[in-house]
Amino acid sequence: MGWKNALSVIVGLLGALAAGWALWVLESGRDGLSFEDRVIEGTPVRVIRPAENDGPAPAVVVAHGFAGAKELMEPFAVSLARAGYVTLSFDFEGHGSHPLPLPGMILGPGGAAERLIAQLGGMVEAARGLSGTTGEVAVLGHSMATDLIAKAVRDGLAVDATVAVSLFSPDVTATSPPNMLIVVGEYERRLTEEALRVTSLTAGQPALEGATYGSFADGTARRTVFSEGVEHVGVLFDPEGLSAAPAWLDAAFGREAAAASPDVRGPALGALFGGLMALAWALAPLLPAARGHPVPIGPTIGAGARLRLLLMLAGGPMVLAPLLAVLAPSGFMPLILGDYLAVHFFCYGALTAAGLALLARRGLRLPAAVWPGTAVVLSGLIAGVAVIAIFAITLDRYAFAFLPGTERLTLMPVLAAALLPWFLTDEWLTRGVPEGREGRGRRLWVYALTKLCFVLSLGIAVALDAERLFFLLIVAPVILVFFVIYGLISQRLAAVSASPVPAAIALSLALAWSIAASFPRLSG
């Protein structure tokens, strides 16, 4: 066994151990709890409660934010259930596994906001009637849901206590919503300021983080908690907020505090996905191998090109792609910004291909590659399907809604076809070595350069059309994380196949699945 094979075995074993430990921790976190998935008024819900009935308990409705799902809110739902509450999490229309799309944009009369507020009210009434509950109901919402909660209470929805995670809403007053705990990530700068401003309405003076103001008896209690070192999504997994929510509701309902630990699953999730990535890296050589000799179609450019040439190849599309994409027609895909991202990726890939072709006509060579025969394409398809299957199942169970229904699944081929040109040209561009240094001194930083340029191009698009494309500011960091994680797989696939094609196919399929499964769905 050569050292490369030995390394693959070691990495694979370590990955299996890490993933196995993580699965044990995550599954153990469900011990002592009862999970029930059902449909109420057409809405998919998940009811979590203590497995042993210690008497009636208040219910807590857990509402996700924009582009979220009930699975993303499970750390809060589980933490509250461990503390003795009965929780009801659900998917808003257009999100997660809800079969109905959003009827329109969130803002505006007659739009999605009014439908979502009505849906929230229905879930509160459903929670009030759950078996094993006292009839008292609290609501916990994240981001968009905090505004929906404030508006619903303003319009007459009766709740007994509130936990607002990443609060923003113009409808919050000194007394409404009642008995409100605000949890904000330390890095959500504007929201930390807003949280203290809202708390100050009750305090009658500049409020302090961690201090309680008002009275639970008359519903005016207010407190702000900052979760250290986290942002808008990380706040949902932070121990401080997960501990503060049950403690606040115990005080609001006059219950004796339960000796329960919060559902801190972040480290286990990191170990799970890190272990799965290590397994994928170790198993990549088992894929069908390309046959034949590499066909040189060029000294190599790509990662071996001079810096000025690299900057031109990466920077030209970075500027031109958003200029073209914002002019393209929209509305041909029922996903918020799904159509725009498809066009942006396609334009970026086409522009990069044009640059590579122009340089090839001028006598510069492209990196050597194997012709994309059956084995090469099959490798990409197998890798893509395997990555989707593994991550879709684990993400859907422990972190996010990632098993799309038929209405979403049919969008994936269109997205994958639009993404493929960019992944093909980018893989080709980043896999070269300097002439005369084949096999030595690969310039791996070029891979990071092209990904940074792509994310910056999304920023340019937002600057060109901020009103329509603002959601890209939320999507861009997620795409960057995708590039970092799957970049390890693409590097391995390129090494074992001597071709950019398998990695491009696998990454196109994986990202297309991610977009189709997670982006909010709009009515046609």
Short mmCIF file of C-alpha atoms in Angstrom, two decimals:
data_model
loop_
_atom_site.label_atom_id
_atom_site.label_comp_id
_atom_site.label_asym_id
_atom_site.label_seq_id
_atom_site.Cartn_x
_atom_site.Cartn_y
_atom_site.Cartn_z
CA MET A 1 0.00 0.00 0.00
CA GLY A 2 1.48 3.34 -1.07
CA TRP A 3 1.51 6.35 1.20
CA LYS A 4 -1.36 7.95 -0.73
CA ASN A 5 -3.55 4.90 -0.22
CA ALA A 6 -2.57 4.76 3.44
CA LEU A 7 -3.47 8.44 3.84
CA SER A 8 -6.89 7.80 2.27
CA VAL A 9 -7.54 4.94 4.69
CA ILE A 10 -6.51 7.02 7.72
CA VAL A 11 -8.60 10.01 6.64
CA GLY A 12 -11.57 7.75 5.93
CA LEU A 13 -11.35 6.05 9.34
CA LEU A 14 -11.06 9.38 11.16
CA GLY A 15 -14.01 10.72 9.16
CA ALA A 16 -16.12 7.67 10.00
CA LEU A 17 -15.26 7.99 13.70
CA ALA A 18 -16.11 11.71 13.74
CA ALA A 19 -19.40 11.19 11.91
CA GLY A 20 -20.32 8.22 14.11
CA TRP A 21 -19.65 10.19 17.31
CA ALA A 22 -21.66 13.14 16.00
CA LEU A 23 -24.64 10.94 15.08
CA TRP A 24 -24.58 9.38 18.55
CA VAL A 25 -24.57 12.83 20.19
CA LEU A 26 -27.34 14.17 17.95
CA GLU A 27 -29.57 11.14 18.40
CA SER A 28 -28.93 11.09 22.17
CA GLY A 29 -30.20 14.67 22.26
CA ARG A 30 -33.66 13.32 21.41
CA ASP A 31 -33.78 11.01 24.42
CA GLY A 32 -36.66 11.72 26.77
CA LEU A 33 -38.65 13.61 24.14
CA SER A 34 -41.56 12.76 21.88
CA PHE A 35 -41.52 14.01 18.26
CA GLU A 36 -44.73 14.09 16.25
CA ASP A 37 -45.03 15.38 12.67
CA ARG A 38 -48.53 16.25 11.52
CA VAL A 39 -50.43 18.63 9.25
CA ILE A 40 -52.69 21.31 10.77
CA GLU A 41 -54.81 23.45 8.46
CA GLY A 42 -52.55 22.43 5.56
CA THR A 43 -49.39 23.45 7.43
CA PRO A 44 -46.64 20.92 8.25
CA VAL A 45 -45.94 21.09 11.99
CA ARG A 46 -43.72 19.27 14.45
CA VAL A 47 -44.85 18.89 18.06
CA ILE A 48 -42.11 18.12 20.59
CA ARG A 49 -42.90 17.38 24.21
CA PRO A 50 -41.42 15.49 27.17
CA ALA A 51 -41.95 11.74 26.73
CA GLU A 52 -43.07 11.42 30.34
CA ASN A 53 -46.15 13.45 31.22
CA ASP A 54 -45.57 15.50 34.37
CA GLY A 55 -48.87 17.32 34.06
CA PRO A 56 -50.15 20.08 31.78
CA ALA A 57 -47.61 22.63 30.56
CA PRO A 58 -47.77 25.85 28.55
CA ALA A 59 -47.36 25.55 24.77
CA VAL A 60 -44.76 27.46 22.77
CA VAL A 61 -45.22 28.21 19.07
CA VAL A 62 -41.80 28.36 17.36
CA ALA A 63 -41.70 30.39 14.11
CA HIS A 64 -38.75 30.56 11.69
CA GLY A 65 -37.44 33.54 9.76
CA PHE A 66 -37.31 34.35 6.06
CA ALA A 67 -35.77 31.49 4.02
CA GLY A 68 -35.82 29.34 7.17
CA ALA A 69 -37.77 26.24 8.15
CA LYS A 70 -38.99 24.48 11.28
CA GLU A 71 -35.87 22.24 11.26
CA LEU A 72 -33.63 25.30 11.63
CA MET A 73 -35.51 26.27 14.81
CA GLU A 74 -35.24 22.82 16.40
CA PRO A 75 -32.45 23.74 18.88
CA PHE A 76 -34.88 26.20 20.53
CA ALA A 77 -37.83 23.79 20.28
CA VAL A 78 -35.84 20.94 21.84
CA SER A 79 -34.37 23.16 24.58
CA LEU A 80 -37.87 24.28 25.56
CA ALA A 81 -39.25 20.72 25.46
CA ARG A 82 -36.43 19.57 27.73
CA ALA A 83 -37.55 22.28 30.15
CA GLY A 84 -41.06 20.80 30.19
CA TYR A 85 -42.87 22.84 27.51
CA VAL A 86 -44.91 21.52 24.60
CA THR A 87 -43.55 23.12 21.42
CA LEU A 88 -45.18 23.47 18.02
CA SER A 89 -42.84 24.37 15.15
CA PHE A 90 -44.17 24.93 11.63
CA ASP A 91 -43.27 25.99 8.10
CA PHE A 92 -44.61 29.26 6.75
CA GLU A 93 -46.09 29.17 3.26
CA GLY A 94 -43.36 29.08 0.62
CA HIS A 95 -40.83 27.68 3.09
CA GLY A 96 -39.57 24.25 4.07
CA SER A 97 -42.01 21.48 3.28
CA HIS A 98 -45.14 23.66 3.08
CA PRO A 99 -46.97 22.70 -0.13
CA LEU A 100 -48.26 26.23 -0.81
CA PRO A 101 -46.03 28.99 -2.23
CA LEU A 102 -45.80 32.52 -0.94
CA PRO A 103 -48.62 34.51 -2.56
CA GLY A 104 -46.31 37.47 -3.20
CA MET A 105 -43.56 39.52 -1.62
CA ILE A 106 -43.59 40.01 2.14
CA LEU A 107 -44.35 43.74 2.11
CA GLY A 108 -47.42 45.51 0.75
CA PRO A 109 -51.17 45.29 1.33
CA GLY A 110 -52.73 41.99 0.40
CA GLY A 111 -49.29 40.45 0.12
CA ALA A 112 -47.58 37.54 1.81
CA ALA A 113 -47.31 39.27 5.21
CA GLU A 114 -51.07 39.21 5.78
CA ARG A 115 -51.25 35.52 4.86
CA LEU A 116 -48.31 34.66 7.12
CA ILE A 117 -49.82 36.60 10.04
CA ALA A 118 -53.06 34.68 9.61
CA GLN A 119 -51.09 31.44 9.46
CA LEU A 120 -49.26 32.33 12.67
CA GLY A 121 -52.57 33.03 14.39
CA GLY A 122 -53.87 29.63 13.33
CA MET A 123 -50.82 27.93 14.78
CA VAL A 124 -51.24 29.76 18.11
CA GLU A 125 -54.84 28.59 18.35
CA ALA A 126 -53.81 25.05 17.40
CA ALA A 127 -51.13 25.07 20.11
CA ARG A 128 -53.65 26.30 22.66
CA GLY A 129 -55.73 23.19 22.03
CA LEU A 130 -52.91 20.62 22.12
CA SER A 131 -53.36 17.78 24.59
CA GLY A 132 -51.30 18.03 27.74
CA THR A 133 -51.22 21.84 27.72
CA THR A 134 -52.63 24.42 30.12
CA GLY A 135 -54.11 26.65 27.40
CA GLU A 136 -51.35 29.23 27.94
CA VAL A 137 -49.29 30.02 24.86
CA ALA A 138 -45.95 31.75 24.29
CA VAL A 139 -44.44 32.53 20.89
CA LEU A 140 -40.79 32.38 19.88
CA GLY A 141 -39.77 33.79 16.51
CA HIS A 142 -36.61 34.50 14.56
CA SER A 143 -35.95 37.50 12.31
CA MET A 144 -38.95 37.91 9.95
CA ALA A 145 -41.16 36.03 12.41
CA THR A 146 -40.51 38.65 15.12
CA ASP A 147 -42.15 41.28 12.93
CA LEU A 148 -45.05 38.95 12.11
CA ILE A 149 -45.55 38.28 15.83
CA ALA A 150 -45.54 41.99 16.67
CA LYS A 151 -48.07 42.72 13.93
CA ALA A 152 -50.29 39.77 14.92
CA VAL A 153 -50.37 40.88 18.57
CA ARG A 154 -51.06 44.45 17.48
CA ASP A 155 -54.05 43.12 15.53
CA GLY A 156 -55.44 41.24 18.52
CA LEU A 157 -53.63 37.87 18.73
CA ALA A 158 -53.53 36.84 22.40
CA VAL A 159 -50.26 35.38 23.69
CA ASP A 160 -48.85 35.25 27.20
CA ALA A 161 -45.12 35.70 26.60
CA THR A 162 -42.67 36.29 23.74
CA VAL A 163 -39.10 35.38 22.82
CA ALA A 164 -37.86 37.49 19.89
CA VAL A 165 -34.61 36.24 18.33
CA SER A 166 -32.92 38.82 16.08
CA LEU A 167 -35.81 41.23 16.59
CA PHE A 168 -36.75 43.88 14.07
CA SER A 169 -40.22 45.40 13.86
CA PRO A 170 -41.71 48.90 13.83
CA ASP A 171 -44.76 47.55 15.67
CA VAL A 172 -43.07 46.77 19.01
CA THR A 173 -44.13 49.09 21.83
CA ALA A 174 -43.39 49.34 25.55
CA THR A 175 -46.14 46.81 26.28
CA SER A 176 -46.62 44.81 23.07
CA PRO A 177 -45.83 41.99 22.48
CA PRO A 178 -46.18 40.99 26.15
CA ASN A 179 -43.34 39.84 28.41
CA MET A 180 -40.68 39.89 25.71
CA LEU A 181 -37.16 38.48 25.86
CA ILE A 182 -34.94 39.70 23.01
CA VAL A 183 -32.01 37.51 21.95
CA VAL A 184 -29.55 38.99 19.46
CA GLY A 185 -26.21 37.79 18.10
CA GLU A 186 -23.24 39.92 19.10
CA TYR A 187 -22.30 40.48 15.45
CA GLU A 188 -25.79 41.71 14.47
CA ARG A 189 -24.73 45.29 15.09
CA ARG A 190 -27.88 47.12 14.01
CA LEU A 191 -30.12 44.62 15.76
CA THR A 192 -28.22 44.91 19.06
CA GLU A 193 -28.85 48.66 18.97
CA GLU A 194 -32.50 48.09 18.09
CA ALA A 195 -32.92 45.58 20.93
CA LEU A 196 -31.63 48.05 23.52
CA ARG A 197 -33.81 50.82 22.05
CA VAL A 198 -36.91 48.65 22.35
CA THR A 199 -36.05 47.64 25.90
CA SER A 200 -35.51 51.30 26.78
CA LEU A 201 -39.15 52.01 25.89
CA THR A 202 -40.15 50.04 28.97
CA ALA A 203 -37.16 51.00 31.13
CA GLY A 204 -37.77 54.74 30.65
CA GLN A 205 -33.99 55.12 30.48
CA PRO A 206 -31.09 53.69 28.43
CA ALA A 207 -31.41 49.93 28.89
CA LEU A 208 -28.59 47.57 29.78
CA GLU A 209 -27.99 44.15 28.29
CA GLY A 210 -28.95 41.39 30.73
CA ALA A 211 -31.16 43.59 32.95
CA THR A 212 -34.90 42.93 33.37
CA TYR A 213 -37.35 45.83 33.21
CA GLY A 214 -41.11 46.07 33.68
CA SER A 215 -43.35 43.50 35.33
CA PHE A 216 -44.44 39.99 34.38
CA ALA A 217 -47.72 40.60 36.18
CA ASP A 218 -48.90 43.27 33.75
CA GLY A 219 -47.09 41.88 30.70
CA THR A 220 -44.49 44.65 30.42
CA ALA A 221 -41.40 42.60 31.33
CA ARG A 222 -38.48 43.18 28.96
CA ARG A 223 -34.92 41.86 28.77
CA THR A 224 -32.19 41.85 26.11
CA VAL A 225 -29.56 39.12 25.88
CA PHE A 226 -26.56 39.22 23.52
CA SER A 227 -25.21 35.88 22.29
CA GLU A 228 -21.44 36.30 22.09
CA GLY A 229 -19.50 35.57 18.92
CA VAL A 230 -22.44 34.72 16.63
CA GLU A 231 -24.45 36.31 13.83
CA HIS A 232 -27.92 36.05 12.32
CA VAL A 233 -27.98 32.26 11.90
CA GLY A 234 -25.43 31.29 14.54
CA VAL A 235 -27.68 32.84 17.20
CA LEU A 236 -30.06 29.90 16.69
CA PHE A 237 -27.39 27.47 17.91
CA ASP A 238 -25.78 29.52 20.69
CA PRO A 239 -26.01 28.14 24.28
CA GLU A 240 -26.71 31.55 25.85
CA GLY A 241 -29.92 32.16 23.94
CA LEU A 242 -30.99 28.52 24.16
CA SER A 243 -30.68 28.71 27.97
CA ALA A 244 -32.22 32.17 28.30
CA ALA A 245 -35.48 31.30 26.50
CA PRO A 246 -36.73 28.56 28.90
CA ALA A 247 -35.61 30.58 31.93
CA TRP A 248 -37.56 33.61 30.68
CA LEU A 249 -40.72 31.62 30.05
CA ASP A 250 -40.42 29.93 33.47
CA ALA A 251 -40.46 33.41 35.01
CA ALA A 252 -43.32 34.57 32.79
CA PHE A 253 -45.50 31.56 33.66
CA GLY A 254 -44.44 31.39 37.30
CA ARG A 255 -43.06 27.87 36.85
CA GLU A 256 -40.26 26.33 38.84
CA ALA A 257 -37.13 26.29 36.70
CA ALA A 258 -36.39 22.83 35.29
CA ALA A 259 -32.89 21.38 35.55
CA ALA A 260 -32.55 20.90 31.79
CA SER A 261 -29.60 21.44 29.48
CA PRO A 262 -29.98 23.41 26.23
CA ASP A 263 -29.75 21.65 22.88
CA VAL A 264 -26.24 22.73 21.91
CA ARG A 265 -25.72 20.79 18.68
CA GLY A 266 -23.25 23.06 16.91
CA PRO A 267 -20.07 21.06 17.74
CA ALA A 268 -21.77 17.78 16.81
CA LEU A 269 -22.97 19.22 13.50
CA GLY A 270 -19.45 20.43 12.76
CA ALA A 271 -18.04 16.98 13.51
CA LEU A 272 -20.75 15.29 11.44
CA PHE A 273 -20.22 17.31 8.29
CA GLY A 274 -16.45 17.37 8.72
CA GLY A 275 -16.46 13.59 9.07
CA LEU A 276 -18.68 13.16 6.02
CA MET A 277 -16.38 15.41 3.99
CA ALA A 278 -13.38 13.35 5.09
CA LEU A 279 -15.17 10.16 4.04
CA ALA A 280 -16.01 11.66 0.65
CA TRP A 281 -12.36 12.67 0.18
CA ALA A 282 -11.15 9.18 1.10
CA LEU A 283 -13.65 7.36 -1.14
CA ALA A 284 -13.18 9.55 -4.23
CA PRO A 285 -10.54 7.23 -5.81
CA LEU A 286 -13.18 4.46 -5.98
CA LEU A 287 -15.13 6.42 -8.61
CA PRO A 288 -14.86 5.32 -12.25
CA ALA A 289 -11.48 6.52 -13.51
CA ALA A 290 -10.85 8.31 -16.77
CA ARG A 291 -9.11 6.13 -19.34
CA GLY A 292 -6.52 7.14 -21.91
CA HIS A 293 -3.77 9.68 -21.90
CA PRO A 294 -4.26 13.33 -21.05
CA VAL A 295 -4.91 15.39 -24.17
CA PRO A 296 -2.85 18.60 -23.99
CA ILE A 297 -4.72 21.59 -25.31
CA GLY A 298 -2.03 23.89 -24.35
CA PRO A 299 2.30 26.16 -21.47
CA THR A 300 -0.62 25.78 -18.95
CA ILE A 301 -2.61 28.79 -17.95
CA GLY A 302 -5.29 28.35 -15.32
CA ALA A 303 -3.71 28.40 -11.86
CA GLY A 304 -0.30 28.52 -13.53
CA ALA A 305 -0.94 31.79 -15.36
CA ARG A 306 0.72 35.05 -14.53
CA LEU A 307 -1.10 37.10 -11.90
CA ARG A 308 -2.16 39.80 -14.36
CA LEU A 309 -3.74 37.23 -16.64
CA LEU A 310 -5.47 35.54 -13.73
CA LEU A 311 -6.91 38.82 -12.52
CA MET A 312 -8.23 39.53 -16.01
CA LEU A 313 -9.82 36.08 -16.34
CA ALA A 314 -11.41 36.27 -12.87
CA GLY A 315 -12.07 40.00 -12.65
CA GLY A 316 -13.60 40.57 -16.07
CA PRO A 317 -16.63 38.32 -15.46
CA MET A 318 -16.86 39.62 -11.89
CA VAL A 319 -17.79 43.05 -13.27
CA LEU A 320 -19.56 42.10 -16.50
CA ALA A 321 -21.76 39.22 -15.24
CA PRO A 322 -23.91 41.33 -12.87
CA LEU A 323 -24.25 44.03 -15.55
CA LEU A 324 -25.71 41.44 -17.92
CA ALA A 325 -27.70 39.46 -15.35
CA VAL A 326 -29.64 42.41 -13.92
CA LEU A 327 -30.92 43.15 -17.44
CA ALA A 328 -32.15 39.59 -17.99
CA PRO A 329 -35.86 38.81 -17.65
CA SER A 330 -37.00 37.51 -14.26
CA GLY A 331 -39.95 35.54 -12.96
CA PHE A 332 -39.31 32.39 -15.00
CA MET A 333 -38.55 30.34 -11.89
CA PRO A 334 -40.85 30.23 -8.80
CA LEU A 335 -38.02 30.69 -6.29
CA ILE A 336 -37.05 34.00 -4.75
CA LEU A 337 -33.91 35.01 -6.72
CA GLY A 338 -33.57 31.46 -8.07
CA ASP A 339 -33.98 32.85 -11.61
CA TYR A 340 -31.47 35.62 -10.98
CA LEU A 341 -28.83 33.27 -9.59
CA ALA A 342 -29.29 30.91 -12.53
CA VAL A 343 -28.71 33.78 -14.98
CA HIS A 344 -25.78 35.18 -12.95
CA PHE A 345 -23.97 31.83 -12.84
CA PHE A 346 -24.63 31.22 -16.55
CA CYS A 347 -23.39 34.66 -17.62
CA TYR A 348 -20.31 34.39 -15.41
CA GLY A 349 -19.48 30.95 -16.87
CA ALA A 350 -20.06 32.08 -20.45
CA LEU A 351 -17.82 35.13 -20.00
CA THR A 352 -15.06 33.01 -18.44
CA ALA A 353 -15.33 30.50 -21.29
CA ALA A 354 -15.07 33.33 -23.81
CA GLY A 355 -11.92 34.60 -22.10
CA LEU A 356 -10.35 31.14 -22.11
CA ALA A 357 -11.24 30.61 -25.78
CA LEU A 358 -9.80 33.99 -26.76
CA LEU A 359 -6.52 33.21 -25.02
CA ALA A 360 -6.37 29.76 -26.60
CA ARG A 361 -6.75 31.35 -30.08
CA ARG A 362 -3.80 33.60 -29.26
CA GLY A 363 -1.59 30.57 -28.65
CA LEU A 364 -1.80 30.22 -24.88
CA ARG A 365 -2.53 26.73 -23.67
CA LEU A 366 -5.25 25.55 -21.36
CA PRO A 367 -4.51 22.99 -18.62
CA ALA A 368 -4.20 19.44 -19.91
CA ALA A 369 -7.33 17.37 -19.46
CA VAL A 370 -8.89 14.06 -20.39
CA TRP A 371 -11.72 14.19 -22.89
CA PRO A 372 -15.02 14.02 -20.98
CA GLY A 373 -15.87 10.43 -21.85
CA THR A 374 -18.42 8.17 -20.20
CA ALA A 375 -16.28 7.36 -17.15
CA VAL A 376 -15.55 11.02 -16.44
CA VAL A 377 -19.21 12.06 -16.68
CA LEU A 378 -20.28 9.03 -14.64
CA SER A 379 -17.81 9.98 -11.90
CA GLY A 380 -19.38 13.42 -11.65
CA LEU A 381 -22.92 12.06 -11.56
CA ILE A 382 -22.11 9.46 -8.90
CA ALA A 383 -20.25 12.01 -6.76
CA GLY A 384 -23.07 14.54 -7.08
CA VAL A 385 -25.82 12.08 -6.21
CA ALA A 386 -23.81 10.70 -3.27
CA VAL A 387 -23.12 14.15 -1.83
CA ILE A 388 -26.77 15.16 -2.24
CA ALA A 389 -28.07 11.96 -0.64
CA ILE A 390 -25.74 12.08 2.37
CA PHE A 391 -26.11 15.78 3.11
CA ALA A 392 -29.82 16.00 2.29
CA ILE A 393 -30.69 13.28 4.81
CA THR A 394 -28.44 14.57 7.60
CA LEU A 395 -29.25 18.25 7.09
CA ASP A 396 -32.98 17.57 6.96
CA ARG A 397 -32.90 15.65 10.23
CA TYR A 398 -30.60 17.88 12.24
CA ALA A 399 -30.36 21.37 10.76
CA PHE A 400 -32.52 22.46 7.80
CA ALA A 401 -35.30 21.37 5.44
CA PHE A 402 -33.32 19.70 2.67
CA LEU A 403 -35.65 17.05 1.20
CA PRO A 404 -37.70 19.02 -1.34
CA GLY A 405 -41.16 18.07 -2.50
CA THR A 406 -41.99 17.38 -6.14
CA GLU A 407 -42.83 21.03 -6.81
CA ARG A 408 -39.26 21.98 -5.84
CA LEU A 409 -37.48 18.92 -7.19
CA THR A 410 -38.54 19.64 -10.75
CA LEU A 411 -36.59 22.92 -10.64
CA MET A 412 -33.24 21.21 -9.97
CA PRO A 413 -32.37 20.15 -13.57
CA VAL A 414 -32.90 23.69 -14.86
CA LEU A 415 -30.73 25.13 -12.09
CA ALA A 416 -28.00 22.51 -12.59
CA ALA A 417 -27.84 23.21 -16.33
CA ALA A 418 -27.51 26.97 -15.64
CA LEU A 419 -24.78 26.45 -13.01
CA LEU A 420 -22.71 23.93 -14.98
CA PRO A 421 -20.93 26.43 -17.34
CA TRP A 422 -19.52 28.37 -14.41
CA PHE A 423 -18.35 25.30 -12.51
CA LEU A 424 -16.77 23.85 -15.68
CA THR A 425 -14.83 27.00 -16.58
CA ASP A 426 -13.86 27.68 -12.98
CA GLU A 427 -12.55 24.14 -12.47
CA TRP A 428 -10.56 24.42 -15.69
CA LEU A 429 -9.23 27.84 -14.73
CA THR A 430 -8.06 26.83 -11.25
CA ARG A 431 -6.38 23.49 -11.99
CA GLY A 432 -3.24 24.50 -13.89
CA VAL A 433 0.39 24.62 -12.71
CA PRO A 434 3.17 26.95 -13.94
CA GLU A 435 4.94 25.76 -17.09
CA GLY A 436 7.92 23.57 -16.29
CA ARG A 437 6.63 22.85 -12.75
CA GLU A 438 4.10 20.09 -13.50
CA GLY A 439 3.27 18.29 -10.27
CA ARG A 440 5.03 20.87 -8.11
CA GLY A 441 3.99 24.09 -6.45
CA ARG A 442 0.30 24.17 -7.32
CA ARG A 443 -1.05 27.64 -6.69
CA LEU A 444 -4.04 26.64 -4.56
CA TRP A 445 -4.83 30.24 -3.65
CA VAL A 446 -6.17 30.74 -7.16
CA TYR A 447 -9.20 28.62 -6.22
CA ALA A 448 -9.94 31.03 -3.37
CA LEU A 449 -9.41 34.03 -5.66
CA THR A 450 -12.03 32.98 -8.20
CA LYS A 451 -14.60 32.24 -5.47
CA LEU A 452 -14.00 35.60 -3.84
CA CYS A 453 -14.49 37.29 -7.21
CA PHE A 454 -17.79 35.50 -7.69
CA VAL A 455 -19.12 36.55 -4.28
CA LEU A 456 -17.99 40.13 -4.96
CA SER A 457 -19.91 40.02 -8.23
CA LEU A 458 -23.07 39.27 -6.24
CA GLY A 459 -22.32 42.36 -4.18
CA ILE A 460 -22.07 44.41 -7.39
CA ALA A 461 -25.46 43.04 -8.44
CA VAL A 462 -27.02 44.16 -5.15
CA ALA A 463 -25.55 47.63 -5.64
CA LEU A 464 -27.12 47.77 -9.12
CA ASP A 465 -30.60 46.68 -7.99
CA ALA A 466 -30.78 46.68 -4.20
CA GLU A 467 -34.56 46.58 -3.93
CA ARG A 468 -34.94 43.39 -5.99
CA LEU A 469 -31.69 41.63 -5.06
CA PHE A 470 -31.30 42.44 -1.35
CA PHE A 471 -31.77 38.75 -0.48
CA LEU A 472 -28.39 38.12 -2.15
CA LEU A 473 -26.72 39.68 0.90
CA ILE A 474 -28.06 36.73 2.91
CA VAL A 475 -27.28 34.19 0.21
CA ALA A 476 -23.72 35.30 -0.61
CA PRO A 477 -22.11 34.12 2.67
CA VAL A 478 -23.89 30.77 2.33
CA ILE A 479 -22.55 30.34 -1.22
CA LEU A 480 -19.07 31.22 0.03
CA VAL A 481 -19.35 28.50 2.71
CA PHE A 482 -20.50 26.09 -0.03
CA PHE A 483 -17.39 26.92 -2.06
CA VAL A 484 -15.11 26.32 0.93
CA ILE A 485 -16.69 23.00 1.93
CA TYR A 486 -17.14 21.48 -1.51
CA GLY A 487 -13.82 22.85 -2.72
CA LEU A 488 -12.16 20.00 -0.85
CA ILE A 489 -14.20 17.49 -2.85
CA SER A 490 -13.57 19.23 -6.17
CA GLN A 491 -9.82 19.26 -5.55
CA ARG A 492 -9.90 15.53 -4.89
CA LEU A 493 -12.08 14.72 -7.90
CA ALA A 494 -9.82 16.72 -10.20
CA ALA A 495 -6.77 14.89 -8.84
CA VAL A 496 -8.16 11.37 -9.33
CA SER A 497 -9.79 12.00 -12.73
CA ALA A 498 -7.29 14.36 -14.41
CA SER A 499 -10.32 16.32 -15.61
CA PRO A 500 -12.37 19.28 -14.41
CA VAL A 501 -15.60 17.64 -15.55
CA PRO A 502 -16.48 15.33 -12.57
CA ALA A 503 -16.09 18.11 -9.99
CA ALA A 504 -18.07 20.55 -12.14
CA ILE A 505 -20.96 18.10 -12.54
CA ALA A 506 -20.99 17.15 -8.85
CA LEU A 507 -20.88 20.74 -7.61
CA SER A 508 -23.54 21.89 -10.08
CA LEU A 509 -25.91 19.17 -8.89
CA ALA A 510 -25.18 19.83 -5.19
CA LEU A 511 -25.71 23.59 -5.38
CA ALA A 512 -28.78 23.25 -7.61
CA TRP A 513 -30.30 20.90 -5.02
CA SER A 514 -29.46 23.34 -2.22
CA ILE A 515 -31.16 26.25 -3.98
CA ALA A 516 -34.21 24.25 -5.04
CA ALA A 517 -34.66 22.79 -1.55
CA SER A 518 -34.14 25.89 0.57
CA PHE A 519 -35.07 29.10 -1.25
CA PRO A 520 -38.56 30.48 -0.54
CA ARG A 521 -41.02 29.41 -3.23
CA LEU A 522 -43.27 32.01 -4.86
CA SER A 523 -46.61 31.56 -6.57
CA GLY A 524 -46.31 31.51 -10.33
#
